[in-house]
CSV table of N, CA and C in Angstrom, one decimal:
chain,number,residue,atom,x,y,z
A,1,MET,N,105.1,119.3,-61.2
A,1,MET,CA,106.0,119.8,-60.1
A,1,MET,C,106.0,121.3,-60.1
A,2,ARG,N,105.9,121.8,-58.9
A,2,ARG,CA,105.8,123.3,-58.8
A,2,ARG,C,107.2,123.8,-59.0
A,3,PRO,N,107.4,125.1,-59.5
A,3,PRO,CA,108.7,125.7,-59.8
A,3,PRO,C,109.7,125.6,-58.6
A,4,ALA,N,109.2,125.8,-57.4
A,4,ALA,CA,110.2,125.7,-56.2
A,4,ALA,C,110.7,124.4,-56.1
A,5,LEU,N,109.9,123.3,-56.3
A,5,LEU,CA,110.4,122.0,-56.1
A,5,LEU,C,111.4,121.6,-57.2
A,6,THR,N,111.2,122.1,-58.4
A,6,THR,CA,112.1,121.8,-59.6
A,6,THR,C,113.5,122.4,-59.2
A,7,VAL,N,113.6,123.6,-58.7
A,7,VAL,CA,114.9,124.2,-58.4
A,7,VAL,C,115.5,123.3,-57.3
A,8,LEU,N,114.8,122.9,-56.3
A,8,LEU,CA,115.3,122.1,-55.2
A,8,LEU,C,115.8,120.8,-55.7
A,9,ALA,N,115.1,120.2,-56.6
A,9,ALA,CA,115.5,118.9,-57.2
A,9,ALA,C,116.8,119.0,-57.9
A,10,LEU,N,117.0,120.1,-58.7
A,10,LEU,CA,118.2,120.3,-59.5
A,10,LEU,C,119.4,120.6,-58.6
A,11,THR,N,119.1,121.3,-57.5
A,11,THR,CA,120.2,121.7,-56.6
A,11,THR,C,120.7,120.4,-55.9
A,12,LEU,N,119.8,119.6,-55.4
A,12,LEU,CA,120.2,118.4,-54.6
A,12,LEU,C,120.8,117.4,-55.6
A,13,GLY,N,120.4,117.3,-56.8
A,13,GLY,CA,121.0,116.4,-57.7
A,13,GLY,C,122.3,116.9,-58.3
A,14,ALA,N,122.6,118.1,-58.1
A,14,ALA,CA,123.8,118.7,-58.7
A,14,ALA,C,124.0,118.4,-60.1
A,15,GLY,N,122.9,118.3,-60.8
A,15,GLY,CA,123.0,118.0,-62.3
A,15,GLY,C,123.2,116.6,-62.6
A,16,ALA,N,123.4,115.7,-61.6
A,16,ALA,CA,123.6,114.3,-61.9
A,16,ALA,C,122.3,113.7,-62.2
A,17,PRO,N,122.2,112.6,-63.0
A,17,PRO,CA,121.0,112.0,-63.3
A,17,PRO,C,120.4,111.4,-62.0
A,18,ILE,N,119.1,111.5,-61.9
A,18,ILE,CA,118.5,111.0,-60.7
A,18,ILE,C,118.6,109.5,-60.5
A,19,SER,N,118.8,108.8,-61.6
A,19,SER,CA,118.9,107.3,-61.6
A,19,SER,C,120.3,106.8,-61.2
A,20,ALA,N,121.2,107.7,-60.8
A,20,ALA,CA,122.6,107.3,-60.4
A,20,ALA,C,122.5,106.4,-59.3
A,21,THR,N,123.4,105.3,-59.3
A,21,THR,CA,123.4,104.3,-58.2
A,21,THR,C,124.6,104.5,-57.4
A,22,ALA,N,124.7,103.8,-56.3
A,22,ALA,CA,125.8,103.9,-55.4
A,22,ALA,C,127.1,103.4,-56.1
A,23,GLN,N,126.9,102.4,-57.0
A,23,GLN,CA,128.0,101.9,-57.7
A,23,GLN,C,128.7,103.0,-58.6
A,24,ASP,N,127.8,103.9,-59.1
A,24,ASP,CA,128.3,105.0,-60.0
A,24,ASP,C,129.1,106.0,-59.1
A,25,ALA,N,128.9,106.0,-57.8
A,25,ALA,CA,129.6,107.0,-57.0
A,25,ALA,C,131.0,106.5,-56.5
A,26,ARG,N,131.4,105.3,-56.8
A,26,ARG,CA,132.7,104.8,-56.4
A,26,ARG,C,133.8,105.6,-57.2
A,27,PRO,N,134.9,105.8,-56.6
A,27,PRO,CA,136.0,106.5,-57.3
A,27,PRO,C,136.5,105.7,-58.5
A,28,ALA,N,136.8,106.4,-59.6
A,28,ALA,CA,137.3,105.7,-60.8
A,28,ALA,C,138.6,105.1,-60.5
A,29,GLN,N,138.8,103.9,-61.1
A,29,GLN,CA,140.1,103.2,-61.0
A,29,GLN,C,141.1,104.0,-61.9
A,30,SER,N,142.3,104.2,-61.4
A,30,SER,CA,143.3,104.8,-62.2
A,30,SER,C,143.8,103.9,-63.3
A,31,ALA,N,144.2,104.4,-64.4
A,31,ALA,CA,144.7,103.6,-65.5
A,31,ALA,C,146.0,102.9,-65.0
A,32,PRO,N,146.2,101.7,-65.5
A,32,PRO,CA,147.5,101.0,-65.1
A,32,PRO,C,148.7,101.9,-65.5
A,33,ALA,N,149.7,101.9,-64.7
A,33,ALA,CA,150.9,102.6,-65.0
A,33,ALA,C,151.5,102.2,-66.3
A,34,ARG,N,151.9,103.2,-67.1
A,34,ARG,CA,152.5,102.9,-68.4
A,34,ARG,C,153.9,102.3,-68.1
A,35,PRO,N,154.2,101.2,-68.8
A,35,PRO,CA,155.6,100.7,-68.6
A,35,PRO,C,156.6,101.7,-69.0
A,36,GLN,N,157.7,101.7,-68.3
A,36,GLN,CA,158.8,102.6,-68.7
A,36,GLN,C,159.5,102.2,-69.9
A,37,SER,N,159.7,103.1,-70.8
A,37,SER,CA,160.4,102.8,-72.0
A,37,SER,C,161.9,102.8,-71.7
A,38,HIS,N,162.7,102.3,-72.7
A,38,HIS,CA,164.2,102.3,-72.5
A,38,HIS,C,164.7,103.7,-72.3
A,39,GLN,N,164.1,104.7,-73.0
A,39,GLN,CA,164.6,106.0,-72.9
A,39,GLN,C,164.3,106.6,-71.5
A,40,ASP,N,163.1,106.2,-70.9
A,40,ASP,CA,162.7,106.7,-69.6
A,40,ASP,C,163.7,106.1,-68.5
A,41,ARG,N,164.0,104.8,-68.7
A,41,ARG,CA,164.9,104.1,-67.7
A,41,ARG,C,166.3,104.7,-67.9
A,42,GLU,N,166.7,105.0,-69.1
A,42,GLU,CA,168.1,105.6,-69.3
A,42,GLU,C,168.1,107.0,-68.7
A,43,GLU,N,167.1,107.8,-68.9
A,43,GLU,CA,167.1,109.1,-68.3
A,43,GLU,C,167.1,109.1,-66.8
A,44,GLU,N,166.4,108.1,-66.2
A,44,GLU,CA,166.4,107.9,-64.7
A,44,GLU,C,167.8,107.6,-64.2
A,45,ARG,N,168.5,106.7,-65.0
A,45,ARG,CA,169.9,106.3,-64.6
A,45,ARG,C,170.8,107.6,-64.7
A,46,ARG,N,170.6,108.3,-65.7
A,46,ARG,CA,171.4,109.5,-65.9
A,46,ARG,C,171.2,110.5,-64.8
A,47,GLN,N,170.0,110.8,-64.5
A,47,GLN,CA,169.7,111.7,-63.4
A,47,GLN,C,170.2,111.2,-62.0
A,48,ARG,N,170.1,109.9,-61.8
A,48,ARG,CA,170.7,109.4,-60.6
A,48,ARG,C,172.2,109.5,-60.5
A,49,ALA,N,172.8,109.3,-61.7
A,49,ALA,CA,174.3,109.5,-61.8
A,49,ALA,C,174.7,111.0,-61.5
A,50,TYR,N,173.9,111.9,-62.0
A,50,TYR,CA,174.1,113.3,-61.8
A,50,TYR,C,174.0,113.7,-60.3
A,51,ARG,N,172.9,113.2,-59.7
A,51,ARG,CA,172.7,113.5,-58.2
A,51,ARG,C,173.9,112.9,-57.4
A,52,GLN,N,174.3,111.7,-57.7
A,52,GLN,CA,175.4,111.1,-56.9
A,52,GLN,C,176.7,111.8,-57.2
A,53,PHE,N,176.9,112.3,-58.4
A,53,PHE,CA,178.1,113.0,-58.7
A,53,PHE,C,178.1,114.4,-58.0
A,54,LEU,N,177.0,115.1,-58.0
A,54,LEU,CA,176.9,116.3,-57.3
A,54,LEU,C,177.2,116.1,-55.8
A,55,ASP,N,176.6,115.1,-55.2
A,55,ASP,CA,176.9,114.8,-53.8
A,55,ASP,C,178.4,114.7,-53.5
A,56,HIS,N,179.1,113.9,-54.4
A,56,HIS,CA,180.5,113.7,-54.3
A,56,HIS,C,181.3,115.0,-54.4
A,57,VAL,N,181.0,115.8,-55.4
A,57,VAL,CA,181.7,117.1,-55.6
A,57,VAL,C,181.5,118.1,-54.4
A,58,GLN,N,180.2,118.1,-54.0
A,58,GLN,CA,179.9,119.0,-52.8
A,58,GLN,C,180.7,118.6,-51.6
A,59,ALA,N,180.8,117.3,-51.4
A,59,ALA,CA,181.5,116.8,-50.2
A,59,ALA,C,183.0,117.1,-50.4
A,60,ALA,N,183.5,117.0,-51.6
A,60,ALA,CA,185.0,117.4,-51.8
A,60,ALA,C,185.2,118.8,-51.6
A,61,PHE,N,184.3,119.7,-52.0
A,61,PHE,CA,184.5,121.1,-51.7
A,61,PHE,C,184.3,121.4,-50.3
A,62,ARG,N,183.4,120.8,-49.6
A,62,ARG,CA,183.2,121.1,-48.1
A,62,ARG,C,184.5,120.6,-47.4
A,63,ALA,N,185.1,119.5,-47.8
A,63,ALA,CA,186.3,119.0,-47.1
A,63,ALA,C,187.5,119.7,-47.6
A,64,ARG,N,187.4,120.6,-48.6
A,64,ARG,CA,188.5,121.3,-49.2
A,64,ARG,C,189.5,120.3,-49.7
A,65,ASP,N,189.0,119.2,-50.3
A,65,ASP,CA,189.8,118.1,-50.9
A,65,ASP,C,190.1,118.4,-52.3
A,66,ARG,N,191.1,119.1,-52.6
A,66,ARG,CA,191.4,119.5,-54.0
A,66,ARG,C,191.7,118.3,-54.9
A,67,GLU,N,192.3,117.3,-54.4
A,67,GLU,CA,192.6,116.1,-55.2
A,67,GLU,C,191.3,115.4,-55.6
A,68,ALA,N,190.4,115.3,-54.7
A,68,ALA,CA,189.1,114.7,-55.1
A,68,ALA,C,188.4,115.5,-56.1
A,69,VAL,N,188.4,116.8,-56.1
A,69,VAL,CA,187.8,117.7,-57.1
A,69,VAL,C,188.6,117.4,-58.4
A,70,ILE,N,189.9,117.5,-58.4
A,70,ILE,CA,190.7,117.3,-59.6
A,70,ILE,C,190.4,115.9,-60.2
A,71,ALA,N,190.2,114.9,-59.4
A,71,ALA,CA,189.9,113.5,-59.9
A,71,ALA,C,188.5,113.5,-60.5
A,72,SER,N,187.7,114.5,-60.3
A,72,SER,CA,186.3,114.6,-60.8
A,72,SER,C,186.2,115.3,-62.1
A,73,VAL,N,187.4,115.7,-62.7
A,73,VAL,CA,187.4,116.5,-63.9
A,73,VAL,C,187.8,115.6,-65.1
A,74,ARG,N,187.1,115.9,-66.3
A,74,ARG,CA,187.5,115.3,-67.5
A,74,ARG,C,188.4,116.3,-68.3
A,75,PHE,N,189.6,115.8,-68.6
A,75,PHE,CA,190.6,116.7,-69.3
A,75,PHE,C,190.5,116.5,-70.8
A,76,PRO,N,190.7,117.5,-71.6
A,76,PRO,CA,190.9,118.9,-71.1
A,76,PRO,C,189.7,119.6,-70.6
A,77,LEU,N,189.8,120.4,-69.6
A,77,LEU,CA,188.7,121.1,-68.9
A,77,LEU,C,188.5,122.4,-69.6
A,78,ARG,N,187.4,122.7,-70.1
A,78,ARG,CA,187.1,124.0,-70.8
A,78,ARG,C,186.8,125.0,-69.7
A,79,VAL,N,187.5,126.2,-69.7
A,79,VAL,CA,187.2,127.3,-68.8
A,79,VAL,C,186.9,128.5,-69.6
A,80,ASN,N,185.6,129.0,-69.4
A,80,ASN,CA,185.2,130.2,-70.1
A,80,ASN,C,185.1,131.4,-69.2
A,81,GLY,N,185.6,132.5,-69.6
A,81,GLY,CA,185.6,133.7,-68.8
A,81,GLY,C,185.5,134.9,-69.7
A,82,GLU,N,185.6,136.1,-69.1
A,82,GLU,CA,185.5,137.3,-69.8
A,82,GLU,C,186.5,137.4,-70.9
A,83,GLY,N,187.7,136.9,-70.7
A,83,GLY,CA,188.8,137.0,-71.6
A,83,GLY,C,188.7,135.9,-72.7
A,84,GLY,N,187.8,135.1,-72.7
A,84,GLY,CA,187.6,134.0,-73.7
A,84,GLY,C,187.7,132.6,-73.1
A,85,THR,N,188.0,131.7,-73.9
A,85,THR,CA,188.0,130.3,-73.5
A,85,THR,C,189.5,129.8,-73.5
A,86,THR,N,189.8,129.1,-72.4
A,86,THR,CA,191.1,128.4,-72.3
A,86,THR,C,190.8,126.9,-71.9
A,87,PHE,N,191.8,126.1,-72.0
A,87,PHE,CA,191.6,124.7,-71.7
A,87,PHE,C,192.7,124.3,-70.7
A,88,VAL,N,192.3,123.7,-69.6
A,88,VAL,CA,193.3,123.1,-68.6
A,88,VAL,C,193.5,121.7,-69.1
A,89,ARG,N,194.7,121.3,-69.5
A,89,ARG,CA,194.9,120.1,-70.1
A,89,ARG,C,195.3,118.9,-69.2
A,90,THR,N,195.9,119.2,-68.0
A,90,THR,CA,196.4,118.1,-67.2
A,90,THR,C,196.0,118.4,-65.7
A,91,PRO,N,196.0,117.3,-64.9
A,91,PRO,CA,195.8,117.5,-63.5
A,91,PRO,C,196.8,118.5,-62.9
A,92,ALA,N,198.1,118.4,-63.3
A,92,ALA,CA,199.1,119.3,-62.8
A,92,ALA,C,198.8,120.7,-63.1
A,93,GLU,N,198.4,121.0,-64.3
A,93,GLU,CA,198.0,122.4,-64.6
A,93,GLU,C,196.8,122.9,-63.8
A,94,LEU,N,195.9,122.0,-63.5
A,94,LEU,CA,194.7,122.4,-62.7
A,94,LEU,C,195.1,122.6,-61.3
A,95,ARG,N,196.1,121.8,-60.7
A,95,ARG,CA,196.6,122.1,-59.4
A,95,ARG,C,197.1,123.5,-59.3
A,96,ALA,N,197.9,123.9,-60.3
A,96,ALA,CA,198.5,125.2,-60.3
A,96,ALA,C,197.5,126.4,-60.4
A,97,ARG,N,196.4,126.1,-61.0
A,97,ARG,CA,195.4,127.1,-61.3
A,97,ARG,C,194.1,126.9,-60.5
A,98,PHE,N,194.1,126.0,-59.6
A,98,PHE,CA,192.9,125.5,-58.9
A,98,PHE,C,192.0,126.7,-58.4
A,99,ASP,N,192.6,127.6,-57.6
A,99,ASP,CA,191.7,128.7,-57.0
A,99,ASP,C,191.2,129.7,-58.1
A,100,ARG,N,191.9,129.8,-59.2
A,100,ARG,CA,191.3,130.6,-60.3
A,100,ARG,C,190.2,129.9,-61.1
A,101,VAL,N,190.4,128.6,-61.3
A,101,VAL,CA,189.4,127.9,-62.0
A,101,VAL,C,188.2,127.6,-61.1
A,102,PHE,N,188.4,127.1,-59.9
A,102,PHE,CA,187.3,126.9,-59.0
A,102,PHE,C,187.2,128.1,-58.1
A,103,SER,N,186.7,129.2,-58.6
A,103,SER,CA,186.6,130.4,-57.9
A,103,SER,C,185.6,130.3,-56.8
A,104,ALA,N,185.5,131.3,-55.9
A,104,ALA,CA,184.5,131.3,-54.8
A,104,ALA,C,183.1,131.2,-55.4
A,105,ASP,N,182.9,131.9,-56.5
A,105,ASP,CA,181.5,131.9,-57.2
A,105,ASP,C,181.2,130.5,-57.6
A,106,VAL,N,182.1,129.8,-58.2
A,106,VAL,CA,181.9,128.4,-58.7
A,106,VAL,C,181.6,127.5,-57.5
A,107,VAL,N,182.4,127.6,-56.5
A,107,VAL,CA,182.3,126.7,-55.3
A,107,VAL,C,180.9,127.0,-54.6
A,108,ARG,N,180.6,128.3,-54.5
A,108,ARG,CA,179.4,128.7,-53.8
A,108,ARG,C,178.2,128.2,-54.6
A,109,ALA,N,178.2,128.3,-55.9
A,109,ALA,CA,177.1,127.8,-56.7
A,109,ALA,C,176.9,126.3,-56.6
A,110,THR,N,178.1,125.6,-56.6
A,110,THR,CA,178.1,124.1,-56.4
A,110,THR,C,177.5,123.7,-55.1
A,111,LEU,N,177.9,124.4,-54.0
A,111,LEU,CA,177.4,124.0,-52.7
A,111,LEU,C,176.0,124.3,-52.5
A,112,ALA,N,175.5,125.4,-53.2
A,112,ALA,CA,174.1,125.8,-53.0
A,112,ALA,C,173.1,125.0,-53.9
A,113,GLN,N,173.7,124.2,-54.8
A,113,GLN,CA,172.8,123.4,-55.7
A,113,GLN,C,172.0,122.3,-55.0
A,114,ASP,N,170.7,122.3,-55.2
A,114,ASP,CA,169.9,121.2,-54.6
A,114,ASP,C,170.0,120.0,-55.6
A,115,ARG,N,170.3,118.9,-55.0
A,115,ARG,CA,170.5,117.7,-55.8
A,115,ARG,C,169.3,117.2,-56.5
A,116,ASP,N,168.1,117.6,-56.1
A,116,ASP,CA,166.9,117.2,-56.7
A,116,ASP,C,166.4,118.3,-57.7
A,117,SER,N,167.2,119.3,-58.0
A,117,SER,CA,166.8,120.4,-58.9
A,117,SER,C,167.9,120.7,-59.9
A,118,ILE,N,168.6,119.6,-60.3
A,118,ILE,CA,169.7,119.8,-61.3
A,118,ILE,C,169.1,120.0,-62.7
A,119,PHE,N,169.5,121.1,-63.3
A,119,PHE,CA,169.1,121.3,-64.7
A,119,PHE,C,170.0,120.5,-65.6
A,120,SER,N,169.4,119.7,-66.5
A,120,SER,CA,170.2,118.9,-67.5
A,120,SER,C,169.6,119.0,-68.8
A,121,ARG,N,170.4,118.7,-69.8
A,121,ARG,CA,170.0,118.6,-71.2
A,121,ARG,C,170.9,117.7,-71.9
A,122,ASP,N,170.9,117.7,-73.2
A,122,ASP,CA,171.7,116.8,-74.0
A,122,ASP,C,173.2,117.0,-73.8
A,123,GLN,N,173.6,118.2,-73.4
A,123,GLN,CA,175.0,118.4,-73.3
A,123,GLN,C,175.5,118.3,-71.9
A,124,GLY,N,174.7,117.8,-71.0
A,124,GLY,CA,175.1,117.6,-69.6
A,124,GLY,C,174.2,118.2,-68.6
A,125,ALA,N,174.7,118.4,-67.4
A,125,ALA,CA,174.0,119.0,-66.3
A,125,ALA,C,174.8,120.2,-65.8
A,126,MET,N,174.1,121.1,-65.2
A,126,MET,CA,174.8,122.3,-64.7
A,126,MET,C,174.4,122.6,-63.2
A,127,VAL,N,175.3,123.4,-62.6
A,127,VAL,CA,174.9,123.9,-61.2
A,127,VAL,C,174.8,125.4,-61.3
A,128,GLY,N,174.0,125.9,-60.4
A,128,GLY,CA,173.8,127.4,-60.4
A,128,GLY,C,173.2,127.9,-61.7
A,129,SER,N,173.8,128.9,-62.2
A,129,SER,CA,173.4,129.5,-63.4
A,129,SER,C,174.3,129.1,-64.6
A,130,GLY,N,174.9,127.9,-64.4
A,130,GLY,CA,175.8,127.4,-65.4
A,130,GLY,C,177.3,127.6,-65.1
A,131,GLN,N,177.6,127.8,-63.8
A,131,GLN,CA,179.0,128.0,-63.4
A,131,GLN,C,179.8,126.8,-63.6
A,132,MET,N,179.2,125.6,-63.5
A,132,MET,CA,179.9,124.3,-63.7
A,132,MET,C,179.0,123.4,-64.4
A,133,TRP,N,179.5,122.7,-65.4
A,133,TRP,CA,178.8,121.7,-66.2
A,133,TRP,C,179.5,120.4,-66.0
A,134,PHE,N,178.7,119.3,-66.0
A,134,PHE,CA,179.3,117.9,-65.9
A,134,PHE,C,178.4,117.0,-66.7
A,135,ASP,N,179.1,115.9,-67.1
A,135,ASP,CA,178.4,114.9,-67.9
A,135,ASP,C,179.2,113.6,-67.9
A,136,ARG,N,178.5,112.6,-68.4
A,136,ARG,CA,179.2,111.3,-68.6
A,136,ARG,C,179.5,111.2,-70.1
A,137,GLY,N,180.5,110.4,-70.4
A,137,GLY,CA,180.8,110.2,-71.8
A,137,GLY,C,180.5,108.9,-72.3
A,138,CYS,N,180.5,108.7,-73.6
A,138,CYS,CA,180.3,107.3,-74.2
A,138,CYS,C,181.6,106.5,-74.0
A,139,ALA,N,181.4,105.3,-73.6
A,139,ALA,CA,182.6,104.4,-73.4
A,139,ALA,C,182.9,103.6,-74.7
A,140,ASP,N,182.0,103.6,-75.6
A,140,ASP,CA,182.3,102.9,-76.9
A,140,ASP,C,181.6,103.7,-78.0
A,141,ALA,N,181.9,103.3,-79.2
A,141,ALA,CA,181.5,104.1,-80.4
A,141,ALA,C,180.0,104.1,-80.5
A,142,ALA,N,179.3,103.0,-80.1
A,142,ALA,CA,177.8,103.0,-80.2
A,142,ALA,C,177.2,103.6,-79.0
A,143,CYS,N,177.9,104.0,-78.0
A,143,CYS,CA,177.4,104.7,-76.8
A,143,CYS,C,176.5,103.8,-76.1
A,144,THR,N,176.8,102.5,-76.0
A,144,THR,CA,176.0,101.5,-75.3
A,144,THR,C,176.4,101.4,-73.8
A,145,ALA,N,177.6,102.0,-73.5
A,145,ALA,CA,178.1,102.1,-72.1
A,145,ALA,C,178.6,103.5,-71.9
A,146,TYR,N,178.7,103.9,-70.6
A,146,TYR,CA,179.1,105.2,-70.3
A,146,TYR,C,180.3,105.3,-69.4
A,147,THR,N,181.1,106.4,-69.5
A,147,THR,CA,182.2,106.6,-68.6
A,147,THR,C,181.5,107.3,-67.3
A,148,PRO,N,182.2,107.4,-66.2
A,148,PRO,CA,181.7,108.1,-65.1
A,148,PRO,C,181.4,109.6,-65.4
A,149,VAL,N,180.5,110.2,-64.6
A,149,VAL,CA,180.3,111.6,-64.7
A,149,VAL,C,181.5,112.4,-64.3
A,150,ARG,N,181.8,113.4,-65.0
A,150,ARG,CA,183.0,114.2,-64.7
A,150,ARG,C,182.7,115.7,-65.1
A,151,ILE,N,183.4,116.6,-64.4
A,151,ILE,CA,183.2,118.0,-64.7
A,151,ILE,C,183.8,118.3,-66.1
A,152,ILE,N,183.1,119.0,-67.0
A,152,ILE,CA,183.5,119.2,-68.3
A,152,ILE,C,183.7,120.7,-68.7
A,153,ALA,N,183.1,121.6,-67.9
A,153,ALA,CA,183.3,123.0,-68.2
A,153,ALA,C,183.1,123.9,-67.0
A,154,ILE,N,183.8,125.0,-66.9
A,154,ILE,CA,183.6,126.0,-65.9
A,154,ILE,C,183.3,127.3,-66.6
A,155,ASN,N,182.3,128.0,-66.1
A,155,ASN,CA,181.9,129.3,-66.7
A,155,ASN,C,182.0,130.4,-65.6
A,156,HIS,N,182.9,131.3,-65.8
A,156,HIS,CA,183.1,132.4,-64.9
A,156,HIS,C,182.1,133.5,-65.4
A,157,MET,N,181.3,134.0,-64.5
A,157,MET,CA,180.1,134.8,-64.9
A,157,MET,C,180.3,136.3,-64.6
A,158,GLY,N,181.4,136.9,-64.7
A,158,GLY,CA,181.4,138.3,-64.4
A,158,GLY,C,182.8,138.8,-64.1
A,159,ARG,N,182.8,139.9,-63.5
A,159,ARG,CA,184.1,140.6,-63.2
A,159,ARG,C,185.1,139.6,-62.5
A,160,GLY,N,186.3,139.7,-62.8
A,160,GLY,CA,187.3,138.9,-62.2
A,160,GLY,C,187.3,137.5,-62.7
A,161,ALA,N,186.7,137.2,-63.8
A,161,ALA,CA,186.7,135.9,-64.4
A,161,ALA,C,188.1,135.4,-64.6
A,162,ALA,N,188.3,134.2,-64.2
A,162,ALA,CA,189.6,133.6,-64.2
A,162,ALA,C,190.0,133.1,-65.6
A,163,ARG,N,191.2,133.1,-65.9
A,163,ARG,CA,191.7,132.5,-67.2
A,163,ARG,C,192.8,131.5,-66.9
C-alpha cells in the first residue's frame, strides 16, 4: 500500500478494526436499573415530604394565614439571632411574637425557595441560607414511623435579628 492510501484508510476507519460488522455498530444496551435500596426509597419519601411541606408553608405565607403557619411548627421552636438563642414554647407565645419570629427575611427566603432545590441533611431541610429549618421526627423509639414534617428552627441572619 502506498503511503497516501495508508493515511486514507486510517482516516476512514477512524481507528476501528476493518473487520467491524454492522452488528458491532448497534448502540450498547444500558445496564438494567439497579433496584432501589430501602435507604434510597426512604430518602425519596423524605424528599417528597419536604417538598409537600414547603408547598404548604409557602401557601400559608402567601395567604397570610398565621394559624396555618403556627400549626406547622414543632414546639418548642428554636429561634437563633444576634442576641443568642431563645425558645418559643407554645402556640400562644408564637402568636404574640409572630412578626418577630417570622420576619420579612424569613418569609422572603421561604417564598423564594424552589421546591426542587431544597438542601437537606441528617438534621432536616432548610430554606434560603438557613433562615428556616424543618424536619420530621421519629414516632417511636426505633424510628420505624415518622411524625409529620414541622418547622424546627428559625435563624435570623443579621441586623435586627428577632429574639
